[in-house]
Coordinates of C-alpha atoms and ligand atoms in Angstrom, one line a residue:
M1 CA 40.3 182.0 128.4
R2 CA 36.5 182.2 128.6
T3 CA 34.0 184.6 130.0
T4 CA 30.4 185.8 129.5
V5 CA 31.2 189.3 128.3
S6 CA 34.5 190.4 126.8
I7 CA 34.9 194.1 127.3
I8 CA 37.4 195.9 125.1
G9 CA 38.7 199.1 126.6
A10 CA 39.0 200.4 130.2
G11 CA 37.8 204.0 129.6
P12 CA 34.6 205.1 131.5
A13 CA 32.4 202.9 129.3
G14 CA 34.3 199.6 129.8
L15 CA 35.0 200.1 133.5
L16 CA 31.4 201.1 134.3
L17 CA 30.0 198.2 132.3
A18 CA 32.3 195.7 134.2
R19 CA 31.0 197.2 137.5
L20 CA 27.3 197.0 136.4
L21 CA 27.7 193.4 135.2
H22 CA 29.6 192.4 138.4
N23 CA 26.8 193.9 140.5
A24 CA 24.3 191.7 138.5
G25 CA 26.4 188.5 139.0
I26 CA 27.5 188.4 135.3
D27 CA 31.2 187.8 134.7
S28 CA 33.3 189.7 132.3
V29 CA 37.0 190.3 131.4
V30 CA 38.2 193.8 130.5
L31 CA 41.1 194.1 128.1
E32 CA 43.0 197.5 128.0
S33 CA 45.9 198.2 125.7
R34 CA 47.5 200.9 127.9
D35 CA 48.9 200.7 131.3
R36 CA 47.0 201.8 134.5
A37 CA 48.9 205.0 135.0
Y38 CA 48.1 206.2 131.5
V39 CA 44.4 205.5 131.8
E40 CA 44.3 207.2 135.2
R41 CA 46.0 210.3 133.9
R42 CA 44.4 210.9 130.5
Q43 CA 42.8 214.4 130.8
R44 CA 39.4 214.5 129.3
A45 CA 35.8 215.2 130.5
G46 CA 34.9 217.2 133.5
I47 CA 31.1 217.3 133.7
L48 CA 28.8 214.5 134.9
E49 CA 25.1 214.8 134.1
Q50 CA 22.6 214.2 136.9
G51 CA 21.7 210.8 135.4
T52 CA 25.4 209.8 135.3
V53 CA 25.7 210.8 139.0
D54 CA 22.7 208.7 139.8
V55 CA 24.1 205.7 137.9
L56 CA 27.4 205.9 139.7
R57 CA 25.7 206.1 143.0
A58 CA 23.4 203.1 142.3
A59 CA 26.5 201.1 141.1
G60 CA 28.3 201.8 144.5
A61 CA 31.0 203.8 142.8
A62 CA 30.2 207.3 144.1
E63 CA 31.7 207.5 147.5
R64 CA 34.7 209.8 146.6
M65 CA 32.6 211.6 144.0
D66 CA 30.1 212.5 146.7
R67 CA 32.9 213.8 148.9
E68 CA 35.0 215.6 146.4
G69 CA 32.8 216.4 143.4
L70 CA 31.4 219.9 143.0
R71 CA 27.7 220.3 142.4
H72 CA 27.0 223.0 139.8
D73 CA 23.6 224.7 139.5
G74 CA 24.4 226.6 136.4
I75 CA 26.8 227.9 133.7
E76 CA 27.6 231.3 132.5
L77 CA 27.3 232.4 128.8
R78 CA 29.6 235.3 128.1
Y79 CA 29.4 237.4 124.9
D80 CA 29.7 241.1 123.9
R81 CA 31.5 241.6 127.3
R82 CA 28.2 240.6 129.0
R83 CA 27.4 237.7 131.3
H84 CA 24.2 235.6 131.4
R85 CA 23.8 232.8 134.0
V86 CA 21.7 229.8 133.0
D87 CA 20.1 228.5 136.2
F88 CA 19.7 224.8 135.9
P89 CA 17.4 223.9 138.9
A90 CA 15.1 226.8 138.3
L91 CA 14.7 225.9 134.6
T92 CA 14.6 222.1 134.9
G93 CA 12.6 221.4 138.1
G94 CA 15.7 220.9 140.2
K95 CA 18.4 219.3 138.0
S96 CA 22.1 220.1 138.3
V97 CA 25.4 218.6 137.1
M98 CA 28.6 217.5 138.9
V99 CA 32.1 218.6 138.2
Y100 CA 34.2 215.5 138.8
A101 CA 36.9 214.6 136.4
Q102 CA 36.9 211.6 134.1
T103 CA 40.3 210.7 135.5
E104 CA 38.8 210.4 139.0
V105 CA 35.8 208.4 137.7
C106 CA 38.2 206.0 136.1
K107 CA 40.5 205.7 139.2
D108 CA 37.5 204.9 141.4
L109 CA 36.1 202.3 139.0
I110 CA 39.6 200.7 138.5
A111 CA 40.1 200.4 142.3
L112 CA 36.7 198.8 142.7
Q113 CA 37.2 196.4 139.8
L114 CA 40.6 195.3 141.1
D115 CA 39.3 194.8 144.6
E116 CA 36.0 193.2 144.0
G117 CA 35.4 192.6 140.2
G118 CA 36.6 190.2 137.5
P119 CA 39.8 190.4 135.5
L120 CA 41.0 193.8 134.3
L121 CA 44.1 193.3 132.1
F122 CA 46.2 196.3 131.4
E123 CA 48.8 196.3 128.6
T124 CA 46.5 193.9 126.8
E125 CA 45.6 194.9 123.3
A126 CA 42.6 193.5 121.5
L127 CA 43.7 192.7 117.9
A128 CA 40.4 191.6 116.4
V129 CA 36.8 190.5 117.1
E130 CA 36.0 187.3 115.3
D131 CA 32.9 185.3 114.7
A132 CA 30.6 188.1 115.9
E133 CA 27.8 186.7 113.8
T134 CA 27.8 183.4 115.6
G135 CA 26.8 182.5 119.2
H136 CA 30.5 182.1 120.0
P137 CA 32.4 185.3 119.4
R138 CA 36.0 185.6 120.3
V139 CA 38.5 188.4 120.9
R140 CA 42.1 187.9 119.7
F141 CA 44.5 189.8 121.9
R142 CA 48.1 190.4 122.7
H143 CA 49.3 190.7 126.3
A144 CA 52.6 192.6 126.9
G145 CA 55.4 190.0 127.4
A146 CA 57.2 189.4 130.7
D147 CA 59.6 192.1 129.6
G148 CA 56.9 194.7 129.9
G149 CA 56.3 194.7 126.2
G150 CA 55.9 198.5 125.7
D151 CA 52.8 200.6 125.9
G152 CA 50.4 198.6 123.8
A153 CA 50.5 201.2 121.1
D154 CA 53.6 200.1 119.3
G155 CA 52.4 196.8 117.9
G156 CA 55.5 195.3 119.6
S157 CA 56.3 192.0 121.2
G158 CA 54.0 190.1 123.6
V159 CA 52.0 186.9 124.0
E160 CA 48.9 186.3 121.8
D161 CA 45.8 184.6 123.1
V162 CA 42.1 184.3 122.5
L163 CA 39.2 185.2 124.8
E164 CA 36.0 183.2 124.1
C165 CA 32.7 184.6 125.2
D166 CA 29.0 185.0 124.7
Y167 CA 29.1 188.7 124.0
V168 CA 31.7 191.3 123.1
V169 CA 31.2 195.0 124.0
G170 CA 33.5 197.3 122.1
C171 CA 34.3 200.1 124.6
D172 CA 37.6 200.9 122.9
G173 CA 37.1 204.5 121.9
F174 CA 37.2 206.1 118.5
R175 CA 40.4 204.5 117.4
G176 CA 39.7 201.0 118.7
V177 CA 39.4 197.7 116.7
A178 CA 35.8 196.7 117.6
R179 CA 34.1 198.8 115.0
A180 CA 36.2 197.3 112.3
A181 CA 34.5 193.9 112.9
V182 CA 31.3 195.3 111.4
P183 CA 31.5 194.5 107.7
S184 CA 31.4 197.6 105.5
G185 CA 28.0 197.5 103.8
V186 CA 26.2 196.5 107.0
G187 CA 26.9 199.7 108.9
R188 CA 26.6 203.3 108.0
T189 CA 28.5 206.3 109.3
F190 CA 27.6 209.9 109.7
E191 CA 30.4 212.4 110.2
R192 CA 31.3 216.1 110.4
T193 CA 34.6 217.7 111.2
Y194 CA 35.1 221.3 112.2
P195 CA 37.8 223.6 111.0
F196 CA 39.1 224.3 114.6
G197 CA 40.2 222.5 117.7
W198 CA 40.6 223.2 121.4
L199 CA 43.8 224.1 123.1
G200 CA 43.3 222.8 126.7
I201 CA 45.4 223.7 129.7
L202 CA 45.5 222.6 133.3
A203 CA 46.8 225.3 135.7
D204 CA 47.6 225.3 139.4
V205 CA 45.3 228.2 140.2
P206 CA 41.9 228.4 141.8
P207 CA 39.1 228.8 139.2
S208 CA 38.4 232.4 138.4
H209 CA 34.6 231.8 138.6
D210 CA 32.6 229.3 140.7
E211 CA 30.7 228.0 137.6
L212 CA 31.8 227.1 134.1
V213 CA 32.0 230.1 131.7
Y214 CA 31.3 229.5 128.0
A215 CA 32.5 232.6 126.1
R216 CA 31.7 233.7 122.5
H217 CA 34.2 236.2 121.2
D218 CA 35.1 237.6 117.7
R219 CA 38.6 236.1 118.2
G220 CA 37.0 232.6 119.0
F221 CA 35.5 230.5 121.7
A222 CA 37.0 230.1 125.3
L223 CA 35.9 227.9 128.2
L224 CA 36.6 228.2 131.8
S225 CA 36.3 225.0 133.8
M226 CA 37.9 223.4 136.8
R227 CA 39.2 220.2 138.3
S228 CA 39.1 221.2 142.0
P229 CA 38.9 224.3 144.1
S230 CA 42.7 224.7 143.4
V231 CA 43.0 223.6 139.8
S232 CA 41.6 225.3 136.7
R233 CA 40.9 223.8 133.3
L234 CA 40.7 226.2 130.5
Y235 CA 40.2 225.9 126.7
L236 CA 40.8 228.2 123.7
Q237 CA 39.4 227.7 120.2
V238 CA 42.5 227.4 117.9
P239 CA 42.8 226.6 114.2
E240 CA 42.6 222.9 113.2
G241 CA 46.0 221.3 113.3
T242 CA 47.5 223.7 115.8
D243 CA 50.6 222.4 117.7
A244 CA 50.1 223.0 121.4
G245 CA 53.8 223.8 121.8
S246 CA 53.4 226.7 119.4
W247 CA 51.6 228.7 122.1
S248 CA 53.7 230.1 125.0
D249 CA 52.1 230.3 128.5
E250 CA 52.1 234.1 128.2
E251 CA 50.3 234.0 124.9
I252 CA 47.7 231.6 126.3
W253 CA 46.9 233.7 129.3
A254 CA 46.8 236.9 127.2
E255 CA 44.4 235.3 124.8
L256 CA 42.1 233.9 127.5
E257 CA 42.0 237.4 129.1
R258 CA 40.9 238.9 125.9
R259 CA 38.1 236.4 125.2
F260 CA 36.7 236.4 128.7
E261 CA 36.8 240.2 129.1
T262 CA 33.7 241.8 130.7
D263 CA 32.5 245.3 131.4
D264 CA 32.5 244.6 135.2
E265 CA 35.3 243.9 137.7
W266 CA 35.7 240.2 136.8
A267 CA 39.4 239.2 136.4
L268 CA 41.1 236.0 135.2
R269 CA 43.6 234.5 137.7
R270 CA 46.8 233.2 136.3
G271 CA 49.0 230.4 137.6
P272 CA 51.5 227.8 136.5
I273 CA 50.4 225.8 133.5
T274 CA 51.0 222.1 134.2
Q275 CA 49.6 220.5 130.9
K276 CA 48.8 221.7 127.4
S277 CA 47.2 219.7 124.6
V278 CA 45.1 220.2 121.5
T279 CA 41.9 218.3 120.8
P280 CA 40.3 218.1 117.3
M281 CA 36.6 218.5 117.0
R282 CA 34.4 215.9 115.3
S283 CA 30.8 214.7 115.2
Y284 CA 30.5 211.0 114.3
V285 CA 27.9 208.3 114.6
H286 CA 28.1 204.6 113.5
E287 CA 24.8 202.9 112.9
P288 CA 23.8 200.4 114.0
M289 CA 25.6 200.0 117.3
R290 CA 25.4 196.2 117.1
H291 CA 26.5 193.5 114.8
G292 CA 25.5 190.0 115.9
R293 CA 27.0 189.4 119.4
L294 CA 29.2 192.5 119.1
F295 CA 27.9 195.7 120.7
L296 CA 29.5 199.1 120.4
A297 CA 29.4 201.6 123.3
G298 CA 30.7 205.1 124.0
D299 CA 33.3 206.7 121.7
A300 CA 33.7 203.5 119.7
A301 CA 30.2 204.2 118.3
H302 CA 29.9 208.0 118.4
I303 CA 31.9 211.2 118.9
V304 CA 30.6 214.6 119.8
P305 CA 32.5 217.9 119.9
P306 CA 33.2 218.6 123.6
T307 CA 31.2 221.9 123.7
G308 CA 28.1 220.2 125.1
A309 CA 30.1 218.0 127.7
K310 CA 28.2 215.0 126.5
G311 CA 30.8 212.3 125.4
L312 CA 31.3 210.5 128.8
N313 CA 27.6 210.9 129.6
L314 CA 26.6 209.1 126.4
A315 CA 29.1 206.3 127.1
V316 CA 27.4 205.8 130.5
G317 CA 23.9 205.7 128.9
D318 CA 25.1 203.0 126.4
V319 CA 26.5 200.7 129.0
V320 CA 23.6 201.1 131.3
T321 CA 21.3 200.2 128.4
F322 CA 23.4 197.1 127.5
A323 CA 23.7 195.9 131.1
R324 CA 19.9 196.2 131.5
A325 CA 19.4 194.3 128.3
L326 CA 21.7 191.5 129.3
V327 CA 20.3 191.2 132.8
H328 CA 16.8 190.9 131.2
R329 CA 18.1 188.2 128.9
T330 CA 19.6 186.3 131.8
R331 CA 16.5 186.5 133.9
T332 CA 13.8 186.0 131.3
G333 CA 15.6 184.4 128.3
S334 CA 14.2 187.2 126.1
E335 CA 16.5 188.9 123.7
D336 CA 14.1 191.8 123.2
L337 CA 16.1 194.5 124.9
L338 CA 19.4 193.3 123.2
D339 CA 17.5 193.6 119.9
T340 CA 16.5 197.2 120.6
Y341 CA 19.9 198.2 122.2
S342 CA 21.1 200.1 119.1
A343 CA 17.8 201.9 118.4
T344 CA 17.4 202.8 122.1
C345 CA 20.9 204.2 122.4
L346 CA 20.8 206.0 119.0
R347 CA 17.8 208.1 120.0
R348 CA 19.7 209.6 122.9
V349 CA 22.9 209.8 120.9
W350 CA 21.3 211.9 118.2
Q351 CA 19.9 214.3 120.7
A352 CA 23.4 214.8 122.1
E353 CA 24.8 215.2 118.6
R354 CA 22.2 217.9 117.9
F355 CA 22.9 219.7 121.2
S356 CA 26.7 219.5 120.8
Y357 CA 26.5 220.8 117.3
D358 CA 24.2 223.6 118.4
M359 CA 26.5 224.6 121.2
T360 CA 29.6 224.4 119.0
T361 CA 28.1 226.6 116.2
L362 CA 26.6 229.0 118.8
L363 CA 29.9 229.7 120.4
H364 CA 32.8 229.1 117.9
R365 CA 33.9 231.4 115.1
A366 CA 34.4 229.6 111.8
P367 CA 37.4 230.8 109.7
D368 CA 35.0 231.9 107.0
A369 CA 32.4 233.5 109.3
T370 CA 30.8 236.7 108.0
P371 CA 29.5 239.7 110.0
F372 CA 26.0 238.2 109.3
D373 CA 27.1 235.0 111.1
D374 CA 28.5 237.0 114.0
R375 CA 25.2 238.9 114.5
L376 CA 23.2 235.6 114.3
Q377 CA 25.3 234.1 117.0
V378 CA 24.7 237.1 119.3
A379 CA 21.0 237.0 118.4
R380 CA 20.9 233.2 119.4
L381 CA 22.6 234.0 122.7
D382 CA 20.2 237.0 123.3
R383 CA 17.3 234.6 122.7
I384 CA 18.7 232.2 125.4
A385 CA 19.2 235.0 127.8
G386 CA 15.8 236.6 127.1
S387 CA 13.4 233.8 126.8
R388 CA 12.7 231.3 129.5
A389 CA 11.7 228.7 126.9
A390 CA 15.0 229.0 125.1
G391 CA 16.9 228.9 128.4
T392 CA 15.0 225.9 129.5
D393 CA 15.8 224.1 126.2
L394 CA 19.6 224.6 126.9
A395 CA 19.3 223.7 130.6
E396 CA 17.4 220.5 129.9
A397 CA 19.9 219.3 127.3
Y398 CA 22.9 220.3 129.3
T399 CA 21.7 218.5 132.5
G400 CA 21.0 215.4 130.4
F401 CA 18.4 213.4 128.4
P402 CA 17.0 210.3 130.2
I403 CA 18.7 207.0 129.6
G404 CA 16.7 204.3 127.8
Ligands
RFL501 P1 37.7 206.1 125.9 O1 37.8 207.0 127.1 O2 38.4 206.6 124.7 O3 38.3 204.7 126.3 C1 38.6 203.7 125.4 C2 39.7 202.8 126.0 O4 39.9 201.7 125.1 C3 41.3 201.5 125.0 N1 41.6 200.8 123.7 C4 41.9 199.5 123.7 N2 42.0 198.5 124.6 C5 42.3 197.3 124.2 N3 42.5 197.0 122.9 C6 42.4 197.9 121.9 N4 42.6 197.6 120.6 C7 42.1 199.2 122.3 N5 41.9 200.4 121.6 C8 41.6 201.3 122.5 C9 41.9 202.9 125.2 O5 43.3 202.8 125.6 C10 41.0 203.5 126.2 O6 41.4 203.3 127.5 O7 36.2 205.8 125.5 P2 34.9 205.7 126.3 O8 35.1 204.7 127.5 O9 33.8 205.4 125.3 O10 34.7 207.1 127.0 C11 34.3 208.2 126.2 C12 34.9 209.5 126.8 O11 36.3 209.3 127.2 C13 34.7 210.7 126.0 O12 33.5 210.7 125.3 C14 34.9 212.0 126.8 O13 36.1 212.2 127.3 C15 34.5 213.2 125.9 N6 34.7 214.5 126.6 C16 33.7 214.9 127.5 N7 32.7 214.2 127.8 C17 31.8 214.6 128.7 O14 30.8 213.9 129.0 N8 31.9 215.8 129.4 C18 33.0 216.6 129.2 O15 33.1 217.6 129.8 C19 33.9 216.2 128.2 N9 35.0 217.0 127.9 C20 35.8 215.2 126.4 C21 35.9 216.5 127.0 C22 36.8 214.8 125.6 C23 37.9 215.6 125.4 N10 38.9 215.1 124.5 C24 40.3 215.1 124.9 C25 38.6 214.3 123.4 C26 37.0 217.3 126.8 C27 38.0 216.9 126.0 C28 39.2 217.8 125.8
PHB502 C1 36.1 220.1 131.1 O1 36.1 220.5 132.3 O2 37.1 219.4 130.6 C2 35.0 220.4 130.2 C3 33.9 221.0 130.7 C4 32.8 221.3 129.9 C5 32.9 221.0 128.5 C6 34.0 220.4 128.0 C7 35.1 220.1 128.9 O3 31.9 221.4 127.7

């Protein structure tokens, strides 16, 4: 098999890249280890920055998002039983965000790719990227056998083959294989883990507030989000390594009620919990995001804790930057933008790392937190609530940094 760009991974990064390249007349093949149903159901991000919305529109992938997505003009910060709204358009000169789930973005992009785009091969696991330093990189992969071959995660049976190409883009997430093709000694990693995680639930109940609520509480952080006018998405800070099954539904609702408590009439609506899972929290950056003809994009290159809602939006920025660079190369013969790909992406990545870290330490309670730390968090929140400059800083970062 041969193509211009091998794309490893059909998460938002890989799927959007395939679409951008297709629109520019550049062919690609997407290899995805999981099956379609798995990719379309994996619960993750919920917030699209204004810039991400603009990119999806320009790529012709926003028809359903524009019908079903919920435009949000602010978030609420809740602390000391008080509520403070951060008004995005007022503080940023008109910017907002869109609540439209990652599952839906992926479904829309998969449908477009299968209808109009190049090959998108599910249950096809990339095993290794080879010869990235040469002009002829290759991806060795295994396609599930005629017997169905399992879920791609079991290292089981299947047919091995090689995809030859001009460029490989590793969009295979934090646990993918692409990053391993960068020899140790060439790259450098920066990492921080946090001593807590998020217990996330989906519940069949209308959201209890019309905007997201980020709550700081002495018992730990809580977040109220949503998937639609009838489905709530809620998160609780839990100790690192918590098993989601160890929390009963009653315990989850009771804890959410405590952490969201206010002095006014606000009440949390309860409903049937349909999904429960725990997400660890990590900050991670791999530099550079390129090795020869291999480019890393999205979670394959960097991870942020979800508190700033930045992961998917960073992935979008990376693939837009790569697609622009490759189109420039195709039109002019110049490698300039490919050469600056890593530095261009990393500037935005580190701003998102900074913001995600700030939001995480602003709102979560560390196991060894002292009363001094608690007072500092409240002082930081008071500052955001009381100073237009501090509020603007948060609003600008939350609604997104420019791509490129
Ligand atoms: P993904 O989505 O992990 O996709 C990688 C794909 O690669 C496949 N793969 C392979 N395929 C072939 N061969 C191999 N060897 C392969 N190895 C892996 C995988 O099966 C998968 O399909 O990475 P991508 O595309 O870079 O996208 C990144 C985003 O998914 C991620 O950053 C966000 O979900 C993070 N995130 C959030 N981001 C936001 O922008 N806003 C949010 O509100 C937000 N909330 C969240 C989040 C992530 C969360 N979790 C569960 C980590 C909330 C949570 C709880
Ligand atoms: C979500 O809806 O899943 C979500 C929203 C905001 C975040 C993280 C996750 O900061």
